[in-house]
C-alpha cells in the first residue's frame, strides 16, 4: 500500500511559478513510476507529466511542455512538479499518481492517487 500526499499548491499570478511536491509512504517508492494529473472545474482529469522509476525518462502533455518539469528524489520518496510561466488555464486541482507498471493516461490503470492540491492562477 502506498499513500501519496501532495503539497505546494496555492494562488499565483499569471507568469509566476509554483513547485508541487508529492510525498509517498513506504519503502518501495523506487518501484513506482510517478505522474501528475490535473482536474479543472467541470472538466475531466487529464494527464500532465510522468517520470519513470529512476527519473531518467520523462514525458509531458503538450499543454505544459517547456513550462513544467517533473523530477523525483527516491531517497526522499518524493516527486516534484516545477511549474513556470503559469497561465490561468493551468488552474486546477493537481493530483499525483503512482503505478507499478508505468503511469498511463487511462486513469483506472494507475495504482494509487493522492488527494490533490489546488493551484489557482490569476490573470
PDB file of C-alpha atoms in Angstrom:
ATOM      1  CA  UNK A   1       0.000   0.000   0.000  1.00  0.00           C
ATOM      2  CA  UNK A   2       1.281   3.455  -0.923  1.00  0.00           C
ATOM      3  CA  UNK A   3      -0.089   6.710   0.413  1.00  0.00           C
ATOM      4  CA  UNK A   4       0.525   9.899  -1.550  1.00  0.00           C
ATOM      5  CA  UNK A   5       0.277  13.392  -0.098  1.00  0.00           C
ATOM      6  CA  UNK A   6       0.537  16.440  -2.337  1.00  0.00           C
ATOM      7  CA  UNK A   7       1.573  19.906  -1.184  1.00  0.00           C
ATOM      8  CA  UNK A   8       2.742  23.212  -2.598  1.00  0.00           C
ATOM      9  CA  UNK A   9      -0.404  24.443  -4.279  1.00  0.00           C
ATOM     10  CA  UNK A  10      -1.682  27.973  -3.894  1.00  0.00           C
ATOM     11  CA  UNK A  11      -2.638  31.215  -5.595  1.00  0.00           C
ATOM     12  CA  UNK A  12      -0.194  32.773  -8.047  1.00  0.00           C
ATOM     13  CA  UNK A  13      -0.338  35.444 -10.716  1.00  0.00           C
ATOM     14  CA  UNK A  14      -0.019  34.584 -14.366  1.00  0.00           C
ATOM     15  CA  UNK A  15       3.622  34.220 -15.309  1.00  0.00           C
ATOM     16  CA  UNK A  16       4.575  33.060 -11.845  1.00  0.00           C
ATOM     17  CA  UNK A  17       5.907  29.753 -10.582  1.00  0.00           C
ATOM     18  CA  UNK A  18       4.993  27.063  -8.101  1.00  0.00           C
ATOM     19  CA  UNK A  19       6.601  23.794  -7.101  1.00  0.00           C
ATOM     20  CA  UNK A  20       4.368  20.922  -6.134  1.00  0.00           C
ATOM     21  CA  UNK A  21       5.578  18.013  -4.040  1.00  0.00           C
ATOM     22  CA  UNK A  22       4.137  14.557  -3.595  1.00  0.00           C
ATOM     23  CA  UNK A  23       5.428  12.553  -0.658  1.00  0.00           C
ATOM     24  CA  UNK A  24       4.952   8.806  -0.715  1.00  0.00           C
ATOM     25  CA  UNK A  25       4.828   6.437   2.222  1.00  0.00           C
ATOM     26  CA  UNK A  26       6.546   3.091   2.250  1.00  0.00           C
ATOM     27  CA  UNK A  27       9.973   1.765   1.334  1.00  0.00           C
ATOM     28  CA  UNK A  28       9.228   0.786  -2.246  1.00  0.00           C
ATOM     29  CA  UNK A  29       8.942   4.224  -3.826  1.00  0.00           C
ATOM     30  CA  UNK A  30      11.573   3.474  -6.464  1.00  0.00           C
ATOM     31  CA  UNK A  31       9.441   0.601  -7.763  1.00  0.00           C
ATOM     32  CA  UNK A  32       6.731   3.016  -8.867  1.00  0.00           C
ATOM     33  CA  UNK A  33       6.590   5.216 -11.893  1.00  0.00           C
ATOM     34  CA  UNK A  34       5.053   8.532 -10.907  1.00  0.00           C
ATOM     35  CA  UNK A  35       2.894  11.089 -12.616  1.00  0.00           C
ATOM     36  CA  UNK A  36       0.954  14.299 -12.231  1.00  0.00           C
ATOM     37  CA  UNK A  37      -2.592  14.897 -13.400  1.00  0.00           C
ATOM     38  CA  UNK A  38      -4.954  17.826 -13.034  1.00  0.00           C
ATOM     39  CA  UNK A  39      -8.660  18.457 -12.993  1.00  0.00           C
ATOM     40  CA  UNK A  40     -10.222  21.822 -13.672  1.00  0.00           C
ATOM     41  CA  UNK A  41     -13.794  22.606 -12.595  1.00  0.00           C
ATOM     42  CA  UNK A  42     -16.293  20.920 -14.861  1.00  0.00           C
ATOM     43  CA  UNK A  43     -13.613  19.040 -16.776  1.00  0.00           C
ATOM     44  CA  UNK A  44     -12.219  15.543 -16.742  1.00  0.00           C
ATOM     45  CA  UNK A  45      -8.951  14.710 -15.047  1.00  0.00           C
ATOM     46  CA  UNK A  46      -6.104  14.988 -17.526  1.00  0.00           C
ATOM     47  CA  UNK A  47      -2.524  13.837 -17.743  1.00  0.00           C
ATOM     48  CA  UNK A  48       0.209  16.416 -17.113  1.00  0.00           C
ATOM     49  CA  UNK A  49       3.557  14.653 -16.775  1.00  0.00           C
ATOM     50  CA  UNK A  50       5.148  11.343 -15.850  1.00  0.00           C
ATOM     51  CA  UNK A  51       8.548  10.073 -14.782  1.00  0.00           C
ATOM     52  CA  UNK A  52       9.978   6.581 -14.746  1.00  0.00           C
ATOM     53  CA  UNK A  53      11.327   4.658 -11.783  1.00  0.00           C
ATOM     54  CA  UNK A  54      14.849   6.056 -11.817  1.00  0.00           C
ATOM     55  CA  UNK A  55      13.969   9.541 -13.009  1.00  0.00           C
ATOM     56  CA  UNK A  56      15.835   9.079 -16.252  1.00  0.00           C
ATOM     57  CA  UNK A  57      12.820   9.363 -18.520  1.00  0.00           C
ATOM     58  CA  UNK A  58      10.052  11.960 -18.526  1.00  0.00           C
ATOM     59  CA  UNK A  59       7.074  12.775 -20.698  1.00  0.00           C
ATOM     60  CA  UNK A  60       4.778  15.790 -20.799  1.00  0.00           C
ATOM     61  CA  UNK A  61       1.422  16.837 -22.141  1.00  0.00           C
ATOM     62  CA  UNK A  62       1.777  19.286 -24.998  1.00  0.00           C
ATOM     63  CA  UNK A  63      -0.018  21.950 -22.971  1.00  0.00           C
ATOM     64  CA  UNK A  64       2.771  22.094 -20.361  1.00  0.00           C
ATOM     65  CA  UNK A  65       5.834  21.110 -22.353  1.00  0.00           C
ATOM     66  CA  UNK A  66       8.632  23.624 -21.892  1.00  0.00           C
ATOM     67  CA  UNK A  67       6.981  25.170 -18.824  1.00  0.00           C
ATOM     68  CA  UNK A  68       6.683  22.283 -16.339  1.00  0.00           C
ATOM     69  CA  UNK A  69       9.378  19.926 -15.114  1.00  0.00           C
ATOM     70  CA  UNK A  70       8.789  16.665 -13.279  1.00  0.00           C
ATOM     71  CA  UNK A  71      11.527  15.187 -11.105  1.00  0.00           C
ATOM     72  CA  UNK A  72      11.900  12.725  -8.263  1.00  0.00           C
ATOM     73  CA  UNK A  73      14.135  12.058  -5.292  1.00  0.00           C
ATOM     74  CA  UNK A  74      13.964   8.375  -4.429  1.00  0.00           C
ATOM     75  CA  UNK A  75      15.930   8.937  -1.218  1.00  0.00           C
ATOM     76  CA  UNK A  76      13.173  11.265  -0.029  1.00  0.00           C
ATOM     77  CA  UNK A  77      10.263   9.284  -1.500  1.00  0.00           C
ATOM     78  CA  UNK A  78       9.119  12.445  -3.235  1.00  0.00           C
ATOM     79  CA  UNK A  79       8.155  13.522  -6.729  1.00  0.00           C
ATOM     80  CA  UNK A  80       8.071  17.164  -7.744  1.00  0.00           C
ATOM     81  CA  UNK A  81       6.391  19.283 -10.384  1.00  0.00           C
ATOM     82  CA  UNK A  82       8.090  22.605 -11.060  1.00  0.00           C
ATOM     83  CA  UNK A  83       5.615  24.867 -12.823  1.00  0.00           C
ATOM     84  CA  UNK A  84       6.869  28.012 -14.521  1.00  0.00           C
ATOM     85  CA  UNK A  85       5.201  30.622 -16.733  1.00  0.00           C
ATOM     86  CA  UNK A  86       1.843  29.696 -15.263  1.00  0.00           C
ATOM     87  CA  UNK A  87      -1.314  30.585 -17.138  1.00  0.00           C
ATOM     88  CA  UNK A  88      -4.900  30.976 -15.921  1.00  0.00           C
ATOM     89  CA  UNK A  89      -5.775  27.806 -17.835  1.00  0.00           C
ATOM     90  CA  UNK A  90      -3.403  25.896 -15.542  1.00  0.00           C
ATOM     91  CA  UNK A  91      -5.880  26.444 -12.697  1.00  0.00           C
ATOM     92  CA  UNK A  92      -6.924  23.031 -11.397  1.00  0.00           C
ATOM     93  CA  UNK A  93      -6.578  20.532  -8.613  1.00  0.00           C
ATOM     94  CA  UNK A  94      -3.311  18.698  -9.183  1.00  0.00           C
ATOM     95  CA  UNK A  95      -3.011  15.022  -8.293  1.00  0.00           C
ATOM     96  CA  UNK A  96      -0.040  12.726  -8.188  1.00  0.00           C
ATOM     97  CA  UNK A  97      -0.321   9.087  -9.123  1.00  0.00           C
ATOM     98  CA  UNK A  98       1.845   6.009  -8.722  1.00  0.00           C
ATOM     99  CA  UNK A  99       1.926   2.950 -10.922  1.00  0.00           C
ATOM    100  CA  UNK A 100       3.994  -0.213 -10.757  1.00  0.00           C
ATOM    101  CA  UNK A 101       3.621  -0.833 -14.461  1.00  0.00           C
ATOM    102  CA  UNK A 102       4.106   2.742 -15.629  1.00  0.00           C
ATOM    103  CA  UNK A 103       1.858   5.798 -15.409  1.00  0.00           C
ATOM    104  CA  UNK A 104      -0.829   5.776 -18.061  1.00  0.00           C
ATOM    105  CA  UNK A 105      -3.366   8.295 -19.260  1.00  0.00           C
ATOM    106  CA  UNK A 106      -6.022   5.650 -18.576  1.00  0.00           C
ATOM    107  CA  UNK A 107      -6.818   6.782 -15.054  1.00  0.00           C
ATOM    108  CA  UNK A 108      -8.083   3.476 -13.692  1.00  0.00           C
ATOM    109  CA  UNK A 109      -4.838   1.737 -14.654  1.00  0.00           C
ATOM    110  CA  UNK A 110      -2.802   3.765 -12.156  1.00  0.00           C
ATOM    111  CA  UNK A 111      -2.449   2.101  -8.776  1.00  0.00           C
ATOM    112  CA  UNK A 112      -2.517   4.927  -6.240  1.00  0.00           C
ATOM    113  CA  UNK A 113      -3.674   8.541  -6.097  1.00  0.00           C
ATOM    114  CA  UNK A 114      -3.187  11.436  -3.754  1.00  0.00           C
ATOM    115  CA  UNK A 115      -5.952  13.721  -2.552  1.00  0.00           C
ATOM    116  CA  UNK A 116      -4.867  16.667  -4.657  1.00  0.00           C
ATOM    117  CA  UNK A 117      -3.651  20.212  -4.151  1.00  0.00           C
ATOM    118  CA  UNK A 118      -5.340  23.315  -5.552  1.00  0.00           C
ATOM    119  CA  UNK A 119      -3.462  25.575  -7.943  1.00  0.00           C
ATOM    120  CA  UNK A 120      -5.100  28.851  -8.889  1.00  0.00           C
ATOM    121  CA  UNK A 121      -3.542  31.196 -11.430  1.00  0.00           C
ATOM    122  CA  UNK A 122      -4.977  34.700 -11.591  1.00  0.00           C
ATOM    123  CA  UNK A 123      -4.857  36.831 -14.718  1.00  0.00           C
TER     124      UNK A 123
END
